[in-house]
Short mmCIF file of C-alpha atoms and ligand atoms in Angstrom, two decimals:
data_model
loop_
_atom_site.label_atom_id
_atom_site.label_comp_id
_atom_site.label_asym_id
_atom_site.label_seq_id
_atom_site.Cartn_x
_atom_site.Cartn_y
_atom_site.Cartn_z
CA MET R 286 0.00 0.00 0.00
CA SER R 287 0.85 3.71 -0.15
CA ASP R 288 2.84 3.24 -3.32
CA CYS R 289 0.61 4.80 -5.98
CA GLU R 290 1.77 8.12 -7.39
CA ILE R 291 -1.73 9.47 -7.89
CA GLY R 292 -5.39 8.65 -7.27
CA LEU R 293 -8.53 9.17 -9.33
CA ILE R 294 -12.17 9.29 -8.31
CA GLY R 295 -14.93 8.73 -10.88
CA LEU R 296 -14.60 6.02 -13.50
CA GLY R 297 -17.16 7.31 -15.98
CA THR R 298 -16.14 7.53 -19.64
CA MET R 299 -13.67 10.39 -19.19
CA GLY R 300 -12.37 9.28 -15.78
CA ALA R 301 -11.71 5.72 -16.95
CA ALA R 302 -9.94 6.94 -20.07
CA LEU R 303 -7.78 9.36 -18.07
CA ALA R 304 -6.88 6.67 -15.51
CA LEU R 305 -5.76 4.32 -18.32
CA ASN R 306 -3.74 7.14 -19.86
CA ILE R 307 -1.99 7.78 -16.54
CA ALA R 308 -1.25 4.06 -16.12
CA ASP R 309 -0.09 3.83 -19.73
CA ASN R 310 2.47 6.53 -19.03
CA GLY R 311 4.00 4.45 -16.28
CA PHE R 312 2.39 5.93 -13.18
CA ASP R 313 0.84 3.67 -10.55
CA ILE R 314 -2.69 4.87 -9.95
CA ALA R 315 -5.30 4.09 -7.28
CA VAL R 316 -8.91 4.41 -8.40
CA TRP R 317 -12.26 4.61 -6.66
CA ASN R 318 -15.80 4.81 -7.96
CA ARG R 319 -19.04 5.22 -6.02
CA THR R 320 -20.25 1.89 -7.43
CA THR R 321 -17.66 -0.76 -6.58
CA SER R 322 -18.65 -3.04 -9.47
CA VAL R 323 -17.60 -0.27 -11.89
CA THR R 324 -14.16 -0.22 -10.25
CA GLU R 325 -13.87 -4.00 -10.49
CA THR R 326 -14.91 -4.06 -14.16
CA PHE R 327 -12.45 -1.24 -14.90
CA LYS R 328 -9.57 -3.18 -13.34
CA SER R 329 -10.52 -6.43 -15.05
CA GLU R 330 -10.75 -4.75 -18.45
CA ALA R 331 -7.48 -2.83 -18.11
CA GLY R 332 -5.52 -5.70 -19.69
CA ALA R 333 -1.76 -5.15 -19.67
CA LEU R 334 -2.21 -1.95 -17.69
CA SER R 335 -3.96 -3.64 -14.79
CA ASP R 336 -0.64 -4.04 -12.91
CA LYS R 337 -0.41 -0.25 -12.64
CA ILE R 338 -3.95 0.09 -11.28
CA THR R 339 -4.97 -0.32 -7.63
CA PRO R 340 -8.75 -0.60 -7.27
CA THR R 341 -10.17 0.53 -3.93
CA THR R 342 -13.58 0.10 -2.35
CA THR R 343 -13.64 2.98 0.15
CA LEU R 344 -12.26 6.52 0.19
CA GLU R 345 -10.09 5.57 3.19
CA GLU R 346 -8.59 2.73 1.17
CA LEU R 347 -8.01 5.07 -1.77
CA VAL R 348 -6.20 7.59 0.40
CA ALA R 349 -4.10 4.84 2.03
CA ALA R 350 -3.03 3.54 -1.40
CA ILE R 351 -1.38 6.82 -2.47
CA LYS R 352 2.12 8.04 -1.54
CA PRO R 353 2.04 11.25 0.54
CA PRO R 354 1.91 14.08 -0.23
CA ARG R 355 -1.02 12.78 -2.21
CA ALA R 356 -2.65 13.99 -5.42
CA ILE R 357 -6.18 12.86 -6.24
CA ILE R 358 -8.01 13.70 -9.45
CA LEU R 359 -11.79 14.14 -9.35
CA MET R 360 -13.61 13.15 -12.53
CA VAL R 361 -17.18 13.49 -11.31
CA PRO R 362 -20.04 15.46 -12.89
CA ALA R 363 -19.68 19.23 -12.59
CA GLY R 364 -21.65 21.09 -9.93
CA GLN R 365 -22.85 19.73 -6.59
CA PRO R 366 -21.23 16.27 -7.03
CA VAL R 367 -17.80 17.97 -6.98
CA ASP R 368 -18.62 19.82 -3.74
CA ASP R 369 -19.98 16.61 -2.21
CA GLN R 370 -16.88 14.68 -3.21
CA ILE R 371 -14.53 17.31 -1.82
CA ALA R 372 -16.52 17.38 1.44
CA ALA R 373 -16.22 13.59 1.76
CA LEU R 374 -12.54 13.46 0.82
CA ARG R 375 -10.95 16.48 2.49
CA PRO R 376 -11.30 15.22 6.10
CA LEU R 377 -9.37 12.07 5.14
CA LEU R 378 -6.43 14.02 3.71
CA GLY R 379 -3.37 15.65 5.15
CA ASP R 380 -2.62 19.37 4.78
CA ASP R 381 -0.21 18.72 1.89
CA ASP R 382 -2.58 16.49 -0.04
CA LEU R 383 -3.85 17.87 -3.32
CA ILE R 384 -7.33 17.64 -4.84
CA ILE R 385 -7.50 18.21 -8.61
CA ASP R 386 -10.90 18.85 -10.17
CA ALA R 387 -10.45 17.75 -13.78
CA GLY R 388 -14.14 17.86 -14.75
CA ASN R 389 -15.90 20.50 -16.82
CA ALA R 390 -16.45 22.83 -13.86
CA ASN R 391 -17.84 26.32 -14.14
CA PHE R 392 -14.78 28.46 -13.38
CA ARG R 393 -16.77 30.50 -10.85
CA ASP R 394 -17.28 27.29 -8.86
CA THR R 395 -13.54 26.67 -9.10
CA ASN R 396 -12.83 30.20 -7.83
CA ARG R 397 -15.09 29.53 -4.87
CA ARG R 398 -13.57 26.10 -4.20
CA ALA R 399 -10.08 27.57 -4.29
CA ILE R 400 -11.13 30.00 -1.55
CA ASP R 401 -13.02 27.30 0.39
CA ALA R 402 -9.85 25.16 0.36
CA LYS R 403 -8.37 27.74 2.79
CA GLY R 404 -4.83 27.26 1.61
CA LEU R 405 -5.04 23.47 1.26
CA PRO R 406 -3.77 22.37 -2.15
CA PHE R 407 -6.43 22.51 -4.86
CA LEU R 408 -6.22 22.71 -8.66
CA GLY R 409 -8.97 23.12 -11.24
CA ILE R 410 -7.90 21.82 -14.61
CA GLY R 411 -9.76 21.90 -17.90
CA VAL R 412 -9.33 18.71 -19.92
CA SER R 413 -10.32 18.64 -23.57
CA GLY R 414 -10.35 15.99 -26.24
CA GLY R 415 -13.31 13.77 -25.52
CA GLU R 416 -12.83 10.12 -24.60
CA GLU R 417 -10.05 9.50 -27.11
CA GLY R 418 -8.17 12.58 -25.96
CA ALA R 419 -8.48 11.58 -22.31
CA ARG R 420 -7.15 8.12 -23.16
CA PHE R 421 -4.32 9.01 -25.54
CA GLY R 422 -3.51 12.68 -24.94
CA PRO R 423 -5.83 15.56 -24.07
CA ALA R 424 -5.11 19.27 -23.91
CA ILE R 425 -4.85 20.35 -20.28
CA MET R 426 -5.46 23.87 -18.94
CA GLY R 427 -4.43 24.27 -15.30
CA GLY R 428 -5.52 26.74 -12.65
CA GLY R 429 -4.54 27.26 -9.01
CA ASP R 430 -1.19 27.85 -7.33
CA ARG R 431 1.81 27.62 -9.61
CA ALA R 432 3.81 25.65 -7.02
CA THR R 433 0.94 23.18 -6.63
CA TRP R 434 0.75 22.78 -10.41
CA ASP R 435 4.51 22.12 -10.49
CA ARG R 436 4.03 19.20 -8.09
CA VAL R 437 1.98 17.26 -10.65
CA SER R 438 3.02 18.85 -13.94
CA HIS R 439 5.34 15.90 -14.74
CA ILE R 440 2.30 13.59 -14.73
CA LEU R 441 0.07 16.04 -16.62
CA ASP R 442 2.78 16.73 -19.21
CA ALA R 443 3.25 13.00 -19.72
CA ILE R 444 -0.43 12.24 -20.30
CA ALA R 445 -1.17 15.34 -22.40
CA ALA R 446 -1.16 15.43 -26.18
CA ASP R 447 2.14 16.26 -27.79
CA PHE R 448 2.71 18.89 -30.49
CA ASN R 449 6.16 18.63 -32.07
CA GLY R 450 7.59 17.38 -28.80
CA GLU R 451 5.88 20.01 -26.63
CA PRO R 452 3.20 18.82 -24.18
CA CYS R 453 -0.24 20.41 -24.62
CA ALA R 454 -0.55 21.05 -20.90
CA GLY R 455 -0.10 24.49 -19.45
CA PHE R 456 -0.58 26.54 -16.32
CA MET R 457 -3.06 29.31 -17.03
CA GLY R 458 -3.25 31.21 -13.76
CA ALA R 459 -4.74 31.36 -10.29
CA GLU R 460 -8.03 29.90 -9.02
CA GLY R 461 -10.46 29.07 -11.85
CA ALA R 462 -8.19 30.29 -14.68
CA GLY R 463 -7.82 26.79 -16.14
CA HIS R 464 -11.55 26.15 -16.18
CA PHE R 465 -12.13 29.64 -17.59
CA VAL R 466 -9.81 28.94 -20.51
CA LYS R 467 -11.57 25.58 -21.01
CA ALA R 468 -14.92 27.43 -21.14
CA VAL R 469 -13.62 29.76 -23.86
CA HIS R 470 -12.31 26.68 -25.66
CA ASN R 471 -15.82 25.25 -25.56
CA GLY R 472 -17.33 28.51 -26.77
CA ILE R 473 -14.96 28.42 -29.74
CA GLU R 474 -15.83 24.73 -30.17
CA TYR R 475 -19.54 25.63 -30.42
CA ALA R 476 -18.80 28.42 -32.92
CA ASP R 477 -16.49 26.33 -35.07
CA MET R 478 -19.07 23.53 -35.20
CA GLN R 479 -21.89 25.96 -35.99
CA MET R 480 -19.99 27.68 -38.82
CA ILE R 481 -19.21 24.28 -40.36
CA ALA R 482 -22.89 23.34 -40.02
CA GLU R 483 -23.89 26.60 -41.73
CA VAL R 484 -21.59 25.93 -44.67
CA TYR R 485 -22.99 22.39 -44.77
CA GLY R 486 -26.45 24.00 -45.04
CA ILE R 487 -25.38 26.05 -48.09
CA LEU R 488 -23.86 22.99 -49.75
CA ARG R 489 -26.94 20.84 -49.02
CA ASP R 490 -29.83 23.29 -49.45
CA GLY R 491 -28.30 25.98 -51.64
CA MET R 492 -26.20 23.84 -53.95
CA GLY R 493 -28.04 20.50 -53.76
CA LYS R 494 -24.91 18.54 -52.82
CA SER R 495 -25.25 15.03 -51.44
CA ALA R 496 -23.71 14.03 -48.12
CA GLY R 497 -21.05 12.09 -50.03
CA GLU R 498 -20.11 15.14 -52.11
CA ILE R 499 -20.00 17.28 -48.97
CA ALA R 500 -17.74 14.69 -47.33
CA GLU R 501 -15.29 15.07 -50.20
CA ILE R 502 -15.35 18.86 -50.00
CA PHE R 503 -14.61 18.80 -46.26
CA ALA R 504 -11.89 16.22 -46.78
CA SER R 505 -10.23 18.45 -49.38
CA TRP R 506 -10.50 21.50 -47.09
CA ASN R 507 -8.78 19.47 -44.41
CA GLU R 508 -5.68 19.52 -46.61
CA GLY R 509 -5.56 23.34 -46.63
CA PRO R 510 -5.73 26.28 -44.18
CA LEU R 511 -8.90 24.87 -42.58
CA GLN R 512 -7.09 21.70 -41.47
CA SER R 513 -8.61 20.85 -38.11
CA TYR R 514 -10.09 18.03 -36.10
CA LEU R 515 -13.61 19.45 -36.50
CA ILE R 516 -13.37 19.72 -40.31
CA GLU R 517 -11.89 16.23 -40.42
CA ILE R 518 -14.69 14.66 -38.37
CA SER R 519 -17.35 16.69 -40.22
CA GLY R 520 -16.14 15.03 -43.43
CA LYS R 521 -16.28 11.65 -41.75
CA VAL R 522 -19.76 12.32 -40.35
CA ALA R 523 -20.96 13.25 -43.86
CA ALA R 524 -19.31 10.12 -45.31
CA SER R 525 -20.93 7.69 -42.87
CA HIS R 526 -23.45 5.15 -44.12
CA ASP R 527 -26.75 4.15 -42.51
CA VAL R 528 -27.45 0.44 -42.81
CA ALA R 529 -31.18 0.75 -42.11
CA THR R 530 -31.87 3.19 -44.97
CA ASP R 531 -28.85 2.33 -47.10
CA GLY R 532 -28.19 6.07 -47.32
CA PRO R 533 -26.11 8.70 -45.55
CA LEU R 534 -26.34 8.49 -41.76
CA LEU R 535 -26.25 12.29 -41.56
CA ASP R 536 -29.56 12.46 -43.43
CA VAL R 537 -31.41 10.49 -40.74
CA ILE R 538 -30.16 12.49 -37.74
CA VAL R 539 -32.72 14.81 -36.12
CA ASP R 540 -31.65 18.46 -36.52
CA ALA R 541 -31.76 19.38 -32.82
CA ALA R 542 -28.34 19.80 -31.13
CA GLY R 543 -27.78 18.84 -27.50
CA GLN R 544 -25.61 20.77 -25.08
CA LYS R 545 -24.29 20.26 -21.60
CA GLY R 546 -24.07 24.01 -21.12
CA THR R 547 -20.41 25.01 -21.29
CA GLY R 548 -20.96 27.15 -24.39
CA ARG R 549 -23.81 28.86 -22.58
CA TRP R 550 -21.53 29.64 -19.61
CA THR R 551 -19.11 31.29 -22.01
CA ALA R 552 -21.82 33.46 -23.53
CA ILE R 553 -23.14 34.45 -20.09
CA GLU R 554 -19.64 35.25 -18.84
CA ALA R 555 -18.90 37.32 -21.93
CA GLN R 556 -21.83 39.54 -21.02
CA HIS R 557 -20.49 39.97 -17.48
CA LEU R 558 -17.13 40.94 -18.95
CA ALA R 559 -18.67 43.12 -21.71
CA ALA R 560 -16.48 41.11 -24.07
CA PRO R 561 -17.92 40.97 -27.60
CA ILE R 562 -18.06 37.35 -28.76
CA PRO R 563 -21.03 37.50 -31.17
CA VAL R 564 -19.94 34.46 -33.21
CA ILE R 565 -19.89 32.29 -30.09
CA GLU R 566 -23.14 33.77 -28.80
CA ALA R 567 -24.79 33.13 -32.16
CA ALA R 568 -23.66 29.51 -31.99
CA VAL R 569 -25.21 29.08 -28.55
CA VAL R 570 -28.45 30.69 -29.74
CA ALA R 571 -28.44 28.46 -32.82
CA ARG R 572 -28.22 25.36 -30.61
CA ASN R 573 -31.15 26.64 -28.56
CA MET R 574 -33.16 27.32 -31.71
CA SER R 575 -32.30 23.93 -33.18
CA ALA R 576 -34.29 22.38 -30.34
CA ARG R 577 -37.41 24.31 -31.41
CA ARG R 578 -38.38 21.88 -34.11
CA ASP R 579 -42.15 22.19 -33.87
CA GLU R 580 -42.06 25.96 -33.94
CA ARG R 581 -39.69 25.92 -36.92
CA ALA R 582 -41.96 23.58 -38.84
CA LYS R 583 -44.94 25.79 -38.06
CA ALA R 584 -43.11 28.94 -39.15
CA GLU R 585 -41.91 27.30 -42.38
CA ALA R 586 -45.51 26.38 -43.20
CA LEU R 587 -46.69 29.90 -42.38
CA PHE R 588 -43.96 32.04 -43.94
CA GLY R 589 -42.57 30.11 -46.84
CA THR R 590 -40.56 27.17 -47.95
CA GLY R 591 -37.29 27.65 -46.06
CA PRO R 592 -33.90 27.69 -47.76
CA GLN R 593 -33.98 28.10 -51.54
CA PRO R 594 -31.47 26.76 -54.08
CA LEU R 595 -28.84 29.28 -55.13
CA GLY R 596 -28.60 30.27 -58.77
CA ASP R 597 -26.00 28.47 -60.89
CA GLY R 598 -22.51 29.67 -60.07
CA ALA R 599 -23.76 32.00 -57.31
CA LEU R 600 -21.02 30.76 -55.00
CA SER R 601 -17.96 28.63 -55.60
CA ILE R 602 -16.60 26.01 -53.25
CA GLU R 603 -13.48 28.14 -52.93
CA THR R 604 -15.55 31.16 -51.87
CA LEU R 605 -17.19 29.04 -49.17
CA GLU R 606 -13.78 27.88 -47.97
CA GLN R 607 -12.50 31.47 -47.81
CA ALA R 608 -15.63 32.56 -45.92
CA LEU R 609 -15.12 29.80 -43.37
CA ILE R 610 -11.47 30.80 -42.92
CA CYS R 611 -12.57 34.39 -42.32
CA GLY R 612 -15.28 33.34 -39.85
CA LYS R 613 -12.82 31.17 -37.99
CA VAL R 614 -10.25 33.94 -37.58
CA LEU R 615 -12.98 36.31 -36.37
CA CYS R 616 -14.24 33.71 -33.90
CA TYR R 617 -10.76 33.24 -32.41
CA THR R 618 -10.22 37.01 -32.35
CA GLN R 619 -13.31 37.21 -30.16
CA GLY R 620 -12.38 34.23 -27.98
CA PHE R 621 -8.88 35.56 -27.28
CA GLY R 622 -10.38 39.02 -26.73
CA MET R 623 -12.60 37.53 -24.03
CA ILE R 624 -9.54 35.97 -22.41
CA VAL R 625 -7.83 39.37 -22.36
CA ALA R 626 -10.94 40.89 -20.74
CA ALA R 627 -10.96 38.16 -18.06
CA SER R 628 -7.26 38.72 -17.40
CA LYS R 629 -8.01 42.35 -16.57
CA GLU R 630 -11.14 41.57 -14.56
CA PHE R 631 -9.68 38.77 -12.44
CA GLY R 632 -6.02 39.87 -12.40
CA TRP R 633 -4.94 36.59 -13.98
CA ASP R 634 -2.53 37.64 -16.75
CA LEU R 635 -3.65 34.69 -18.86
CA PRO R 636 -0.84 33.66 -21.24
CA LEU R 637 -2.41 34.01 -24.72
CA PRO R 638 0.40 32.47 -26.82
CA GLU R 639 0.66 29.59 -24.34
CA ILE R 640 -3.10 29.01 -24.56
CA ALA R 641 -2.92 28.81 -28.36
CA LYS R 642 -0.01 26.36 -27.96
CA VAL R 643 -1.94 24.14 -25.56
CA TRP R 644 -4.84 24.05 -28.06
CA ARG R 645 -2.64 22.91 -30.96
CA ALA R 646 -3.18 19.20 -30.24
CA GLY R 647 -5.39 16.95 -28.15
CA CYS R 648 -8.39 19.24 -27.80
CA ILE R 649 -11.56 19.41 -29.89
CA ILE R 650 -10.63 22.74 -31.54
CA ARG R 651 -7.10 21.65 -32.52
CA SER R 652 -6.15 22.98 -35.92
CA SER R 653 -3.13 23.97 -37.94
CA MET R 654 -4.11 27.64 -37.59
CA LEU R 655 -3.42 27.56 -33.85
CA ASP R 656 0.33 27.31 -34.37
CA ASP R 657 0.27 30.56 -36.36
CA MET R 658 -2.03 32.10 -33.75
CA SER R 659 0.42 31.26 -31.02
CA ALA R 660 3.28 32.92 -32.94
CA SER R 661 1.16 35.97 -33.83
CA LEU R 662 -0.08 36.47 -30.28
CA ALA R 663 3.48 36.27 -28.98
CA GLU R 664 4.63 38.95 -31.43
CA ASN R 665 1.60 41.21 -31.24
CA PRO R 666 1.62 43.56 -28.23
CA ASP R 667 -2.11 44.33 -28.70
CA ARG R 668 -2.83 40.66 -28.05
CA ASP R 669 -5.53 41.03 -30.71
CA LEU R 670 -5.40 38.62 -33.65
CA MET R 671 -7.20 41.07 -35.89
CA PHE R 672 -4.21 43.42 -35.77
CA ALA R 673 -1.52 40.76 -36.00
CA PRO R 674 -0.09 41.14 -39.54
CA PHE R 675 -0.45 37.46 -40.47
CA PHE R 676 -4.13 37.33 -39.54
CA ALA R 677 -4.87 40.90 -40.70
CA ASP R 678 -3.71 39.72 -44.14
CA ILE R 679 -6.00 36.70 -43.97
CA LEU R 680 -8.95 38.89 -43.00
CA SER R 681 -8.17 41.37 -45.79
CA ASN R 682 -8.06 38.56 -48.31
CA THR R 683 -11.16 36.66 -47.15
CA HIS R 684 -13.76 39.13 -45.87
CA GLY R 685 -15.05 39.70 -49.41
CA SER R 686 -15.87 35.99 -49.62
CA LEU R 687 -17.57 36.04 -46.24
CA ARG R 688 -19.66 39.02 -47.38
CA ASN R 689 -20.55 37.27 -50.63
CA VAL R 690 -21.58 34.09 -48.80
CA VAL R 691 -23.63 35.88 -46.11
CA ALA R 692 -25.38 38.12 -48.66
CA THR R 693 -26.11 35.28 -51.08
CA ALA R 694 -27.43 33.06 -48.30
CA ALA R 695 -29.61 35.89 -46.96
CA MET R 696 -31.17 36.41 -50.41
CA ASN R 697 -32.01 32.72 -50.54
CA GLY R 698 -33.37 32.28 -47.03
CA ILE R 699 -30.45 30.22 -45.75
CA PRO R 700 -29.74 31.10 -42.11
CA LEU R 701 -26.10 31.85 -41.24
CA PRO R 702 -26.25 33.21 -37.68
CA ALA R 703 -22.61 32.62 -36.75
CA LEU R 704 -21.01 33.59 -40.08
CA GLY R 705 -23.34 36.60 -40.26
CA ALA R 706 -22.34 37.61 -36.73
CA GLY R 707 -18.70 37.35 -37.76
CA LEU R 708 -19.25 39.66 -40.70
CA ALA R 709 -21.16 42.20 -38.58
CA TYR R 710 -18.32 42.11 -36.02
CA PHE R 711 -15.76 42.74 -38.76
CA ASP R 712 -17.77 45.60 -40.26
CA THR R 713 -18.41 47.13 -36.84
CA MET R 714 -14.74 46.95 -35.95
CA ARG R 715 -13.63 48.67 -39.14
CA THR R 716 -16.15 51.49 -38.80
CA ALA R 717 -14.29 54.29 -37.04
CA ARG R 718 -17.35 56.56 -36.91
CA GLY R 719 -20.19 54.33 -35.70
CA THR R 720 -23.82 55.11 -34.93
CA ALA R 721 -23.86 55.11 -31.13
CA ASN R 722 -24.08 58.93 -31.23
CA MET R 723 -27.77 58.32 -32.00
CA ILE R 724 -28.07 56.05 -28.96
CA GLN R 725 -26.41 58.67 -26.76
CA GLY R 726 -28.82 61.25 -28.16
CA GLN R 727 -31.78 58.99 -27.37
CA ARG R 728 -30.48 58.30 -23.86
CA ASP R 729 -30.06 61.97 -23.14
CA PHE R 730 -33.46 62.80 -24.67
CA PHE R 731 -35.38 60.45 -22.40
CA GLY R 732 -33.14 60.23 -19.35
CA LEU R 733 -30.67 63.14 -19.33
CA HIS R 734 -27.83 60.60 -19.30
CA GLY R 735 -25.43 63.03 -20.95
CA PHE R 736 -23.06 62.67 -23.88
CA VAL R 737 -19.53 63.59 -24.89
CA ARG R 738 -19.10 66.18 -27.69
CA LEU R 739 -17.06 65.11 -30.68
CA ASP R 740 -15.69 68.60 -31.43
CA ASP R 741 -14.24 69.54 -28.02
CA ASN R 742 -14.42 66.25 -26.05
CA SER R 743 -16.45 67.92 -23.28
CA SER R 744 -18.39 65.37 -21.23
CA ASP R 745 -21.80 65.30 -19.51
CA GLN R 746 -23.41 67.41 -22.23
CA HIS R 747 -27.18 67.62 -22.77
CA GLY R 748 -29.56 68.81 -25.55
CA PRO R 749 -31.38 71.05 -26.07
CA TRP R 750 -33.55 68.56 -27.97
CA ALA R 751 -36.29 69.58 -30.36
CA ASN R 752 -39.72 69.41 -28.65
CA ALA R 753 -38.25 67.77 -25.53
C1 6PG C 212 -13.93 18.73 -24.97
C2 6PG C 212 -15.41 18.97 -25.08
C3 6PG C 212 -16.17 18.38 -23.94
C4 6PG C 212 -17.65 18.72 -23.99
C5 6PG C 212 -18.42 17.82 -24.85
C6 6PG C 212 -19.91 18.07 -24.85
O1 6PG C 212 -13.21 19.71 -25.01
O2 6PG C 212 -13.52 17.58 -24.85
O3 6PG C 212 -15.62 20.35 -25.06
O4 6PG C 212 -15.59 18.85 -22.77
O5 6PG C 212 -18.18 18.64 -22.74
O6 6PG C 212 -17.93 17.92 -26.14
O7 6PG C 212 -20.23 19.41 -24.92
P1 6PG C 212 -21.74 19.85 -25.25
O8 6PG C 212 -22.65 18.78 -24.71
O9 6PG C 212 -21.95 21.14 -24.53
O10 6PG C 212 -21.82 19.95 -26.73
#
């Protein structure tokens, strides 16, 4: 006993995969699950790795199986179960023993738990990559005390995905910083998925392409600047065959997207931070609207026939690709902008280039573009991708395509909420003289809220307004 390097609680899909990954990297691990039969099955199915795994039946046994100072990973559902687990575990631990919450926690809960820990070691880490990532190399975003992170970073580096020899595990900052960065990752994940789905809609409804043809288009894009895990799997999803109908599996899937809520947290938090992330927000809204199937069917019957075919040659495949590239850059611009806003708000100094590096492999949003983003963010003092020369060039070269796609889709009744939000963001950003002078006029007219004069910069100015 007492010879395991680490412990893990919660052998659900992600927990089991992470435990196997840890064992596979040579670390002895003690595991515990609320239901003992799950622990037994896990051990018996671990095959060659079972020698590295110590199953335990009580929390006391788990604690006794780990070398002090201990480190125990929690992989239990986010929310109350994490608090309950910490409450059950903490009294059994010594003052040097570390609890690591590796679930998809809301970072505000992690902030609170870091305070509740009252100086006892606690880390909140975001883990991305789904089951396969957890098993063979996820991206890991850590938050808490740097010295506490350093105690376990050799294990986390070893189990993380690897990009050109560099581990995709990084320390993000204090308290809930790791879970915050994971939330932004998920917001970008939602947006990336939504923009791909929107382009799929143009190909299917506007251009009459079959799922097989769409699969080939996505596969070819995966060889170019759009190379990414999400484009790759979208091609594979479109290529999959349904035995029951002998047709594309994609065509028999109900068009209502599920969500566990992490994208929603990001959108809510962006509002608290006043950080503009309209592409991500549009993706969250689109998921909500996808669930409204009955209402959508009713509205289609009432107002018209839904998306219409585009005219011949209205859009080329290359134009669609360029539009998606543009949307993607704008989405990341917003996501990194939100991270900068959180850095200021929470005093975290979140390391933007390091975040882009951690996202290069293992996680759901991994893509070839992230390597360039990491370099650009390191060079660009504004920490704003839009102004980094490499990405400014991309935006200059692709926004015409995005405009063409959004306008053409609009004229044919094809909804593009996320791509459209990207275009509006771009146009708003490059409009030096906006229209909020009208809003300030309205506010002063009805509420004497005051405005700043453009000509002499004097503040707290009021009308007089006509007929006020
Ligand atoms: C990841 C994913 C993962 C997420 C699921 C489901 O990075 O591995 O973001 O953490 O929870 O993909 O998310 P939704 O149910 O919200 O789509």
